[in-house]
PDB file of C-alpha atoms and ligand atoms in Angstrom:
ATOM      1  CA  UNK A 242      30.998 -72.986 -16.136  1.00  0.00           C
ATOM      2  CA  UNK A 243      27.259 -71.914 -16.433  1.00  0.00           C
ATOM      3  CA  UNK A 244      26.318 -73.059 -20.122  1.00  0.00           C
ATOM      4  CA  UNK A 245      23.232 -69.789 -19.145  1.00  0.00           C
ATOM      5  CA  UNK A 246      22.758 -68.015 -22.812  1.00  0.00           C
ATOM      6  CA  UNK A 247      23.275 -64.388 -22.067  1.00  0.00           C
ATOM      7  CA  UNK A 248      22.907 -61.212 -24.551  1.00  0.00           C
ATOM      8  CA  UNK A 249      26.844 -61.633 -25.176  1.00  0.00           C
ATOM      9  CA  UNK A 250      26.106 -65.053 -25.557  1.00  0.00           C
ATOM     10  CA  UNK A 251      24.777 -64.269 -29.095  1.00  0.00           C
ATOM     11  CA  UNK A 252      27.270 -62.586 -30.740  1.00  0.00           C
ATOM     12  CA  UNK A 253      30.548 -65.025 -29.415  1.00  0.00           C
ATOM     13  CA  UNK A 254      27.615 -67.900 -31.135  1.00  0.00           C
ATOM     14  CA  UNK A 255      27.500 -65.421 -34.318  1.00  0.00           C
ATOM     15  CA  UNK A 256      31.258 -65.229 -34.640  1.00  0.00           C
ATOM     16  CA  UNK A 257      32.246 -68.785 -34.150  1.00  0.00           C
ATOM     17  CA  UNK A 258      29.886 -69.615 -36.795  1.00  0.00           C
ATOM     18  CA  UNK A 259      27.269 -71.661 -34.391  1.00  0.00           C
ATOM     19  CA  UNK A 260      23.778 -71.265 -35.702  1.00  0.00           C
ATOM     20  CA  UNK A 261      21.609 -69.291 -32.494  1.00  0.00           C
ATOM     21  CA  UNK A 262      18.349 -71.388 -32.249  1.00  0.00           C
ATOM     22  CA  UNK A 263      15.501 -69.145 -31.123  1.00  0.00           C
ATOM     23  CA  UNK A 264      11.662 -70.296 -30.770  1.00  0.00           C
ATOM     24  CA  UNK A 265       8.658 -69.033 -29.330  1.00  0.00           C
ATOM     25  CA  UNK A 266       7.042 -69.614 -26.228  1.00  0.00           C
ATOM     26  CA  UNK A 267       4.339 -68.522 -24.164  1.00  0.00           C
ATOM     27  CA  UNK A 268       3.665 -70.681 -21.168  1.00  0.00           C
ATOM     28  CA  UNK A 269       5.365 -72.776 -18.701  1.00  0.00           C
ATOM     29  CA  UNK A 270       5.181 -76.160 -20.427  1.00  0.00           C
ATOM     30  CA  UNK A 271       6.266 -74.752 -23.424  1.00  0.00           C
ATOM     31  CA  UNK A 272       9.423 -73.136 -21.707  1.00  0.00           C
ATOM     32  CA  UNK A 273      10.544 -76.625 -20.265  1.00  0.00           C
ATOM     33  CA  UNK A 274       9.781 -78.451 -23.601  1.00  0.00           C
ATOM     34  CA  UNK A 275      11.935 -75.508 -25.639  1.00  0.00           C
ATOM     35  CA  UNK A 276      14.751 -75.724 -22.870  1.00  0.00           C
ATOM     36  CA  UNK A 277      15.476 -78.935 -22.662  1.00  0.00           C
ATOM     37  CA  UNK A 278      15.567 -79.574 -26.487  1.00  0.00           C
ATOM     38  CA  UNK A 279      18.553 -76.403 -26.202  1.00  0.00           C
ATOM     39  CA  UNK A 280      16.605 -74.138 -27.589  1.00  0.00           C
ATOM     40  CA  UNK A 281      19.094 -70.595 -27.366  1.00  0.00           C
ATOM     41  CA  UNK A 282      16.921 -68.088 -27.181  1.00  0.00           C
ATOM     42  CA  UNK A 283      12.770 -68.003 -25.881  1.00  0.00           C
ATOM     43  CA  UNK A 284      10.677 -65.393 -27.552  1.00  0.00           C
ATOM     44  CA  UNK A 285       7.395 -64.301 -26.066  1.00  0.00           C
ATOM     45  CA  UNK A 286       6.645 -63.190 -29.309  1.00  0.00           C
ATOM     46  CA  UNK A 287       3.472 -60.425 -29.704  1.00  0.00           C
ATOM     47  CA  UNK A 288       2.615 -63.353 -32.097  1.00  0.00           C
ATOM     48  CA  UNK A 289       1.008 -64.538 -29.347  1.00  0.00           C
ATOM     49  CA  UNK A 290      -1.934 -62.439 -30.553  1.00  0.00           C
ATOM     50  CA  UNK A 291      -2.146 -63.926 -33.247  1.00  0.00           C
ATOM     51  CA  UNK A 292      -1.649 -67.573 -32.637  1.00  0.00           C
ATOM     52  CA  UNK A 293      -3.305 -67.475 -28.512  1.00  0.00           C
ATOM     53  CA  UNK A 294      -5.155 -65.618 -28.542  1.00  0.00           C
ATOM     54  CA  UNK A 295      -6.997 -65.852 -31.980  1.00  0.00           C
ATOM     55  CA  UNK A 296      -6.430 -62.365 -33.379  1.00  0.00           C
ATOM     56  CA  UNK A 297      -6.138 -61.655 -36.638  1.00  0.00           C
ATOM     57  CA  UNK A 298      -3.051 -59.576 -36.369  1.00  0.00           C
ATOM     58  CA  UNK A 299      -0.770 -58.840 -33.377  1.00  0.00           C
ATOM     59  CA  UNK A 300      -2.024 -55.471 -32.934  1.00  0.00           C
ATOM     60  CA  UNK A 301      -4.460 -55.658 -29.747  1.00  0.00           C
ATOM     61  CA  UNK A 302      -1.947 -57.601 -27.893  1.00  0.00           C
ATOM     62  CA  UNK A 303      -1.230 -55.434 -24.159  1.00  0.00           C
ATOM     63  CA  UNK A 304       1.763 -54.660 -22.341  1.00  0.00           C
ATOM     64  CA  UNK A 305       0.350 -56.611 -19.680  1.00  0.00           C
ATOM     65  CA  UNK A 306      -0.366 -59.359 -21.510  1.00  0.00           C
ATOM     66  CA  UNK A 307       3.235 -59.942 -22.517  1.00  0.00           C
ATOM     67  CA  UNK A 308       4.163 -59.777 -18.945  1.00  0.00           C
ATOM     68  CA  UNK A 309       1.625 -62.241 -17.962  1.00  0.00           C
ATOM     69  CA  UNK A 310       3.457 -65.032 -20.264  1.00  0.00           C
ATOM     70  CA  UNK A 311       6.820 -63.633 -19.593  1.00  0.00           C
ATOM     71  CA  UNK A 312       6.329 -64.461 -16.175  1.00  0.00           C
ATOM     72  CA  UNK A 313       4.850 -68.082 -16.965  1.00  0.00           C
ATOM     73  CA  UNK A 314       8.115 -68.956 -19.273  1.00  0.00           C
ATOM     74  CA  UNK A 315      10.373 -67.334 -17.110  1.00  0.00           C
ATOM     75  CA  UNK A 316       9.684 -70.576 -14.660  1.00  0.00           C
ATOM     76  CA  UNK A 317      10.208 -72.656 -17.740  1.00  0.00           C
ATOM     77  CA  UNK A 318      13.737 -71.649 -18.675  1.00  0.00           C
ATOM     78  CA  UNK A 319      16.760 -72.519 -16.919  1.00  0.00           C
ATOM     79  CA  UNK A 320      19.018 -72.216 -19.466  1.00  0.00           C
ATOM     80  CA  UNK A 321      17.638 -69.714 -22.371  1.00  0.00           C
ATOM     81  CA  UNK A 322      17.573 -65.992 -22.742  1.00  0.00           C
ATOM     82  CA  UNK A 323      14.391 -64.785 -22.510  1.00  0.00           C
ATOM     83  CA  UNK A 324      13.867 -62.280 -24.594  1.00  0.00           C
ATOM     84  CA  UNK A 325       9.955 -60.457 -25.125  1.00  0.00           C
ATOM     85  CA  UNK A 326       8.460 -57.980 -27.278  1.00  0.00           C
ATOM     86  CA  UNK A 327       7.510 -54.560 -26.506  1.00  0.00           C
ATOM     87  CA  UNK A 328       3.572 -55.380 -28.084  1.00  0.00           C
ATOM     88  CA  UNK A 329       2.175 -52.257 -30.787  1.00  0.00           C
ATOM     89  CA  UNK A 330       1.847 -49.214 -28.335  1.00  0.00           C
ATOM     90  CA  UNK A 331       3.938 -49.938 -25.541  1.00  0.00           C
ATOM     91  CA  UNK A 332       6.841 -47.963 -27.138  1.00  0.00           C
ATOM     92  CA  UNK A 333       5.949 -45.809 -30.298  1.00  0.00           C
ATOM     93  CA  UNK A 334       4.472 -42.735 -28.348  1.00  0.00           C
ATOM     94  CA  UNK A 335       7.831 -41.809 -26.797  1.00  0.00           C
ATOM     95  CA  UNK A 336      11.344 -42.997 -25.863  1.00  0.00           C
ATOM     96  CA  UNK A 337      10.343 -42.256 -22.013  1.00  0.00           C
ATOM     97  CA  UNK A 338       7.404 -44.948 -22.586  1.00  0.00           C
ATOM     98  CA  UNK A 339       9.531 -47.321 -24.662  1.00  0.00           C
ATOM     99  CA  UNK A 340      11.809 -47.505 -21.456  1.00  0.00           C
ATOM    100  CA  UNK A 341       8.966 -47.864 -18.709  1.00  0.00           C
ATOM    101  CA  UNK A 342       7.543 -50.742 -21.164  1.00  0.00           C
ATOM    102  CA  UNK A 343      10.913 -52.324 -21.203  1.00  0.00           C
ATOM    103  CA  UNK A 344      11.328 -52.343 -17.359  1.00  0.00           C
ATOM    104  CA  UNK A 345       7.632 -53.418 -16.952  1.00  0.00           C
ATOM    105  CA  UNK A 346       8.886 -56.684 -18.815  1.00  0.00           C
ATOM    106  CA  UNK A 347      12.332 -57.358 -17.304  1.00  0.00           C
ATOM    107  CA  UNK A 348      10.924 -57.117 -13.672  1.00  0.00           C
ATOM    108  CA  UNK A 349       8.244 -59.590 -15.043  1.00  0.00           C
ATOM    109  CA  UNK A 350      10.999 -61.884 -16.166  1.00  0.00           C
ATOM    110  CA  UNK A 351      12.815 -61.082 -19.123  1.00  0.00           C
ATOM    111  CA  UNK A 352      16.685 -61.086 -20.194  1.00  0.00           C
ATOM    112  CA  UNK A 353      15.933 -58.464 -22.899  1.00  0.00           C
ATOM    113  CA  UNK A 354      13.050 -57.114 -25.270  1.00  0.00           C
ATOM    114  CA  UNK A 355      12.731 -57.011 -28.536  1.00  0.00           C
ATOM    115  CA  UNK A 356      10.829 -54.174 -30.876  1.00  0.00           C
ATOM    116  CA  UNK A 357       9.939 -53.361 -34.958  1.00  0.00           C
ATOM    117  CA  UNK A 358      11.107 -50.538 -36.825  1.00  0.00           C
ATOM    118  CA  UNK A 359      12.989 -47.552 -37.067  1.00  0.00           C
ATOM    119  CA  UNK A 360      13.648 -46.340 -33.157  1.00  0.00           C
ATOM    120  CA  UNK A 361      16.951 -45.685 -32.678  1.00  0.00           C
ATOM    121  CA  UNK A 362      16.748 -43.023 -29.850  1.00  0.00           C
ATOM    122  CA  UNK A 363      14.486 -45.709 -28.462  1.00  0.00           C
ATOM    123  CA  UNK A 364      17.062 -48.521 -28.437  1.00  0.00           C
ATOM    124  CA  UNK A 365      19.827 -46.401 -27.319  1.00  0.00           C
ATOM    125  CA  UNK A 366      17.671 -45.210 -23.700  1.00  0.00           C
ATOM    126  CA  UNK A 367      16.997 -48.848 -22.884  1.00  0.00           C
ATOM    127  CA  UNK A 368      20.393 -49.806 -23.526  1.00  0.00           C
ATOM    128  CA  UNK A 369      21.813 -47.158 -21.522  1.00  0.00           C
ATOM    129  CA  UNK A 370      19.259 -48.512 -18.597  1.00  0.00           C
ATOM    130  CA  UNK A 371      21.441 -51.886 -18.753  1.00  0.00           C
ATOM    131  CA  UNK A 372      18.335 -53.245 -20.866  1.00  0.00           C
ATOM    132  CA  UNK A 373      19.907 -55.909 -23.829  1.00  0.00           C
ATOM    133  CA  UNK A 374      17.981 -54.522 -27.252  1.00  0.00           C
ATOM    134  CA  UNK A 375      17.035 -56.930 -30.491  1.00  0.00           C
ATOM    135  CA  UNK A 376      15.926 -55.185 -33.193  1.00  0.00           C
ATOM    136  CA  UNK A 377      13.077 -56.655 -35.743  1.00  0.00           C
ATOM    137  CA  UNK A 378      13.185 -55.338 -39.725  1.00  0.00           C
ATOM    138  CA  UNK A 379      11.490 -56.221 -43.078  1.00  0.00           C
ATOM    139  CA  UNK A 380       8.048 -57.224 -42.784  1.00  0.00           C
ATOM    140  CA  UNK A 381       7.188 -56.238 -39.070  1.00  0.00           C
ATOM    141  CA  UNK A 382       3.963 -57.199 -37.927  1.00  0.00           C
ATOM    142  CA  UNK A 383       3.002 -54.194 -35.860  1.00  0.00           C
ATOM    143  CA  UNK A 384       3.142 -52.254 -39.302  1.00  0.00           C
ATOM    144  CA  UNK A 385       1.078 -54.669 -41.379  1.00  0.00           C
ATOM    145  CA  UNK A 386      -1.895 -52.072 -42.460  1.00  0.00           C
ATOM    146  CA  UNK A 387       1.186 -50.122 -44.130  1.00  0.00           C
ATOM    147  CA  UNK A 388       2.431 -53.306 -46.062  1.00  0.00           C
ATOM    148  CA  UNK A 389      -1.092 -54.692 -46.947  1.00  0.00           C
ATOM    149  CA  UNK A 390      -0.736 -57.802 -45.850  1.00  0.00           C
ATOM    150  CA  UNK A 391       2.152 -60.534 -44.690  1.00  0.00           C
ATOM    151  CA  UNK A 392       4.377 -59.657 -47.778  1.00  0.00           C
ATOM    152  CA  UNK A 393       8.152 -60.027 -48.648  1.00  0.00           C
ATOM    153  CA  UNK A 394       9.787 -57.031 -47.986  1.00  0.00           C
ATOM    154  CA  UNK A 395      13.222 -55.351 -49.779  1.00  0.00           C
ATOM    155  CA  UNK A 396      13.053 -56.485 -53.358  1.00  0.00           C
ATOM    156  CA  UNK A 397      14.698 -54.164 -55.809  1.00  0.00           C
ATOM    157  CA  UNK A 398      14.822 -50.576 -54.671  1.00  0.00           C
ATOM    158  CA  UNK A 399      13.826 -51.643 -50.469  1.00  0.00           C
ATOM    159  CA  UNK A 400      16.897 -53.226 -50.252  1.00  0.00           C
ATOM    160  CA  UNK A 401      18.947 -50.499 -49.332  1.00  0.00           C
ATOM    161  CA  UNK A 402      16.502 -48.918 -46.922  1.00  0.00           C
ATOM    162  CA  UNK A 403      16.635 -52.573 -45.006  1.00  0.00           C
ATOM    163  CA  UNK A 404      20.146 -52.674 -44.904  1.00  0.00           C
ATOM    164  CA  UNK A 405      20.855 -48.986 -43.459  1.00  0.00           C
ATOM    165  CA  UNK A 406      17.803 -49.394 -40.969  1.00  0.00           C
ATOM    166  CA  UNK A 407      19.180 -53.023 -39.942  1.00  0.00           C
ATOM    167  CA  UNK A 408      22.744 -50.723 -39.399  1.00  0.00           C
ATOM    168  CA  UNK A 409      21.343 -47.375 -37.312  1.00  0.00           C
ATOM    169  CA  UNK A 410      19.703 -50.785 -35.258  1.00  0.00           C
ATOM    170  CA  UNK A 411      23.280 -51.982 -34.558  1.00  0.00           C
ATOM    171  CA  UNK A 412      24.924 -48.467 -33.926  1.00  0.00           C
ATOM    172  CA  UNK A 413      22.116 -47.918 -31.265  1.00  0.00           C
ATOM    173  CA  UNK A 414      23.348 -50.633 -29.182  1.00  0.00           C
ATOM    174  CA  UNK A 415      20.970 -53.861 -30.245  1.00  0.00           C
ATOM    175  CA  UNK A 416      22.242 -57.017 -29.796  1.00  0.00           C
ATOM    176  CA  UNK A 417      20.729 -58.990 -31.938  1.00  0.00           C
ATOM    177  CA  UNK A 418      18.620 -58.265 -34.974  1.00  0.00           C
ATOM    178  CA  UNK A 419      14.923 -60.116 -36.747  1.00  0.00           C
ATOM    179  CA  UNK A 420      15.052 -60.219 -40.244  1.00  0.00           C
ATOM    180  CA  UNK A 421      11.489 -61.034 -41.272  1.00  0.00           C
ATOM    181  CA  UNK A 422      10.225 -61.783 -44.401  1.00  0.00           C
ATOM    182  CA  UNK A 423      13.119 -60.941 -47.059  1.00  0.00           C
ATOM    183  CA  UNK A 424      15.282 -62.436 -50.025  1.00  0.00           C
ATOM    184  CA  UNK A 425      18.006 -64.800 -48.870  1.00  0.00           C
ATOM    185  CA  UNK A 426      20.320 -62.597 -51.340  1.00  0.00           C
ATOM    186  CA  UNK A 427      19.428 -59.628 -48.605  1.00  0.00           C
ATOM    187  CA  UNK A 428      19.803 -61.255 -45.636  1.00  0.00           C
ATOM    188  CA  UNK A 429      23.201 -62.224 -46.657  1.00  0.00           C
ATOM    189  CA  UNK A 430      24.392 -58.690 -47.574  1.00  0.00           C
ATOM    190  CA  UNK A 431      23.021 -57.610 -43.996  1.00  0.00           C
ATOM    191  CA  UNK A 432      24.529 -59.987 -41.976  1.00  0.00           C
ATOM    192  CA  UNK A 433      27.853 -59.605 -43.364  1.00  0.00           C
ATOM    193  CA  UNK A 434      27.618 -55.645 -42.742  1.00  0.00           C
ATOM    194  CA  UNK A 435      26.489 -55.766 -39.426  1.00  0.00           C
ATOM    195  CA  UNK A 436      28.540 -57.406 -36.501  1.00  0.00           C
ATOM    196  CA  UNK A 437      25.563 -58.192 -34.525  1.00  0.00           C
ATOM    197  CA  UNK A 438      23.880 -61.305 -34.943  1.00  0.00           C
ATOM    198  CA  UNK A 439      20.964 -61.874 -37.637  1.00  0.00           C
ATOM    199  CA  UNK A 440      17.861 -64.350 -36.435  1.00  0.00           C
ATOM    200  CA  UNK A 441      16.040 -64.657 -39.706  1.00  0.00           C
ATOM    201  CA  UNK A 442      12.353 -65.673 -40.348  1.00  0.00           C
ATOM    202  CA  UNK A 443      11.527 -66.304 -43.701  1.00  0.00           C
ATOM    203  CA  UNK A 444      15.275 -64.703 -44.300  1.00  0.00           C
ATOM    204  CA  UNK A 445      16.701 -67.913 -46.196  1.00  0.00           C
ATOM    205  CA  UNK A 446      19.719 -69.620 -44.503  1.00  0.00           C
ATOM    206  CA  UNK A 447      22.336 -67.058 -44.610  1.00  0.00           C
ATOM    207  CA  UNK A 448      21.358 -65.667 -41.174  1.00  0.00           C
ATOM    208  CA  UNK A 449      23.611 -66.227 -37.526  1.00  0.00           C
ATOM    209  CA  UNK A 450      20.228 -67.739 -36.456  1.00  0.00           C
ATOM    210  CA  UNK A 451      16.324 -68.796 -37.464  1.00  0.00           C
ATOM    211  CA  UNK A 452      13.055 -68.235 -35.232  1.00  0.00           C
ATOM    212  CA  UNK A 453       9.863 -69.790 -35.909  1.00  0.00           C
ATOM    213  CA  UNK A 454       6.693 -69.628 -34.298  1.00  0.00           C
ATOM    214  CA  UNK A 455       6.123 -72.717 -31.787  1.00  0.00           C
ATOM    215  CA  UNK A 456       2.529 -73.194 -33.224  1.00  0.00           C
ATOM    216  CA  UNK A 457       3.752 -73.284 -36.449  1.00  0.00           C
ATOM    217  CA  UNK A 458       6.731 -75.913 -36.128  1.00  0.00           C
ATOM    218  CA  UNK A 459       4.163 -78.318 -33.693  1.00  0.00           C
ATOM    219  CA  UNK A 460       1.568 -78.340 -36.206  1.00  0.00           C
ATOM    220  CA  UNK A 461      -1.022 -76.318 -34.491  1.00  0.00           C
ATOM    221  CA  UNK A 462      -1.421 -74.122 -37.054  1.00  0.00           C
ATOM    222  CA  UNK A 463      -3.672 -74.239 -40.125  1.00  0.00           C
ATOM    223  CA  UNK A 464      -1.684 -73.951 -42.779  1.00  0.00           C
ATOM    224  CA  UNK A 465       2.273 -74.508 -43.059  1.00  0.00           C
ATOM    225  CA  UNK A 466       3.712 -71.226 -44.675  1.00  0.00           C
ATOM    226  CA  UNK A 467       6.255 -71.185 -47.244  1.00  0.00           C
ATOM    227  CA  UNK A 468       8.983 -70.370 -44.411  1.00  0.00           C
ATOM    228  CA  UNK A 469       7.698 -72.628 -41.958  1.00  0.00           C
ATOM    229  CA  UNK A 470       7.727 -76.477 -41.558  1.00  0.00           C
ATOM    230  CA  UNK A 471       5.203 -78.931 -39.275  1.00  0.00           C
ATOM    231  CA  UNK A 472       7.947 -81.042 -37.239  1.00  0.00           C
ATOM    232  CA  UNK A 473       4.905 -82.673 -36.169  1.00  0.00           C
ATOM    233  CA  UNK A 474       1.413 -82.676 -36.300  1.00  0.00           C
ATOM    234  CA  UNK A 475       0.333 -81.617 -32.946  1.00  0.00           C
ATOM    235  CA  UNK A 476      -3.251 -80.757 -33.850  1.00  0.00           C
ATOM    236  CA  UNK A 477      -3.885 -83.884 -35.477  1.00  0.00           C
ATOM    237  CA  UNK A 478      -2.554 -85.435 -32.479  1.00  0.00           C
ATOM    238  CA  UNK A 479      -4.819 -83.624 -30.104  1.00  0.00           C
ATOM    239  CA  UNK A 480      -7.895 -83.722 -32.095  1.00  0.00           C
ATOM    240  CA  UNK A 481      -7.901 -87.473 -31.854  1.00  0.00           C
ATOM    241  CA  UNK A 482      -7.078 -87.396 -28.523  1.00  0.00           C
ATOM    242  CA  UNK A 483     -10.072 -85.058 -28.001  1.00  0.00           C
ATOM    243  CA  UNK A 484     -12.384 -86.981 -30.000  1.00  0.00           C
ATOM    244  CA  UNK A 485     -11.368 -90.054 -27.629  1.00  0.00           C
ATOM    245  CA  UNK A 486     -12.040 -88.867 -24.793  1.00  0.00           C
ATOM    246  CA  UNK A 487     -15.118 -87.679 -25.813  1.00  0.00           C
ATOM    247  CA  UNK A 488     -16.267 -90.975 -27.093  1.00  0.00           C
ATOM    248  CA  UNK A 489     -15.105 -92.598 -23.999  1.00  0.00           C
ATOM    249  CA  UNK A 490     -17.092 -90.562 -21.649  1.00  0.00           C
ATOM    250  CA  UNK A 491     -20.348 -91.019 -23.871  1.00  0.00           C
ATOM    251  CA  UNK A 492     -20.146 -94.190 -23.575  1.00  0.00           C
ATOM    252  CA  UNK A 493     -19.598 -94.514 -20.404  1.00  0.00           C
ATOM    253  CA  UNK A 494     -15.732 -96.242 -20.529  1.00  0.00           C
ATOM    254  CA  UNK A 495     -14.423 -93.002 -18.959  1.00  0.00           C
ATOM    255  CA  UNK A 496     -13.190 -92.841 -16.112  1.00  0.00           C
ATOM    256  CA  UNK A 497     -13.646 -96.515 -15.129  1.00  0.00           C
ATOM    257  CA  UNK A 498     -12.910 -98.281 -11.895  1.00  0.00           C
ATOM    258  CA  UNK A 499      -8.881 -98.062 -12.512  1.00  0.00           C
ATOM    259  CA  UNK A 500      -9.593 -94.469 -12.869  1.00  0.00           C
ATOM    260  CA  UNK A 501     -11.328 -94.233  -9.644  1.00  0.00           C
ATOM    261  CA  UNK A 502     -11.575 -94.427  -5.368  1.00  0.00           C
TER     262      UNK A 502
HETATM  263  O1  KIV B  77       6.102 -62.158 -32.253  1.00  0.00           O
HETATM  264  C1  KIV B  77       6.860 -62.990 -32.756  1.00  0.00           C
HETATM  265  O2  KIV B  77       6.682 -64.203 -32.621  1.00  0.00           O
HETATM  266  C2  KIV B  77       7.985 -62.494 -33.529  1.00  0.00           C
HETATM  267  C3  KIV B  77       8.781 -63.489 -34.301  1.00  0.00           C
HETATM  268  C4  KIV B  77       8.005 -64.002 -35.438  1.00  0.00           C
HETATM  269  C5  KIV B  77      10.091 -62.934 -34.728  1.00  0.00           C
HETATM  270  O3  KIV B  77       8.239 -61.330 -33.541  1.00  0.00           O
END
């Protein structure tokens, strides 16, 4: 039997109690590296703004440019869904543009798309077009002049709004949800309302699943975040690597006759 993680996939996963491992990806190498370690679900996250293409916030990030690493992972995964995010724009205007954004990125490649916030009508079209939904609550990036900054959303009175957002989300038709960015204490309360599976980020441990950034669990980043860990220290890696090479051609060790014809 195929072992292929499908959109149904996640929720038999969520109800037998296996944790759903999802990561982010946005190239090919990437895509073989995340597949091969059994990584359930590939996200070409709009983060990609932010942590590609040096942006401060995921906000200029294009339709097209989604599609353009969609279709670089897509020949990366063999087993994975492959799920991408409708980027700030591609949807908001109108639930007929939501849809034409979503088929833009499943004939580059994708399984399914993800998007932020409160579009139910949305969710329901693209579902209804055969088009797998994950919906993305709490802090959402796309909104992050409204919050005023990356900040922990649904203490005290937000609570509440979280929870019946996170459940118009699943009575649209999403699959799957993002909790981003809230107490542990909430994202337990959600995921035991909704039937759906939960992929937290900064959620605590009571989620059906986690997602993290690749650059921040290799160590390219900066900084590690509170609800983020370095698994390795890729940059340091590379830097030194860098700085070798560069001392090797000044000096003239690089390449040398092993290296040559
Ligand atoms: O764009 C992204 O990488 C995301 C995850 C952080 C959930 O939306």
């Amino acid at each position: 039997m195929s072992d292929k993680i499908t959109a149904p996939s996640l929720k038999r996963m969520r109800d037998a109690g296996e944790k759903i491992v999802c990561l982010t990806a946005y190239d090919y190498p990437s895509a073989l590296i995340a597949d091969e370690a059994r990584v359930d679900v590939v996200l070409v996250g709009d983060s990609v703004g932010n942590v590609v293409q040096g942006y401060e916030t995921t906000i200029p990030v294009e339709l097209e440019d989604i599609c353009y690493h969609v279709r670089n992972v897509r020949r990366g995964l063999s087993r994975a869904l492959l799920v991408a995010d409708l980027p700030f724009g591609s949807y908001n205007v109108s639930t007929e543009q939501a849809m034409e954004s979503s088929i833009r990125l499943m004939k580059a490649g994708a399984d399914a798309v993800k998007l932020e916030g409160d579009y139910g009508d949305a969710i329901r079209e693209i579902v209804k077009a055969g088009i797998p939904v994950m919906g993305h609550v709490g802090f959402t990036p796309q909104s992050i002049h409204n919050f005023g900054g990356a900040k922990v959303q649904g203490r005290g009175d937000g609570a509440e709004a979280i929870i019946a957002h996170s459940k118009s989300i699943e009575a649209a038709g999403a699959f799957g949800i993002v909790l981003e960015l809230i107490p542990s204490e909430l994202s337990a309360r959600i995921t035991e309302a909704l039937t759906i599976a939960t992929i937290g980020i900064g959620a605590g441990p009571n989620c059906s699943g986690e997602i993290q950034v690749w650059h921040d669990i290799m160590g390219l980043s900066r900084k590690a975040h509170k609800h983020t860990k370095f698994y390795t220290n890729a940059r340091e890696a590379m830097l030194q690597a860098a700085k070798s090479y560069t001392g090797d051609v000044k000096k003239g060790d690089f390449p040398g006759p092993e290296n040559s014809f």
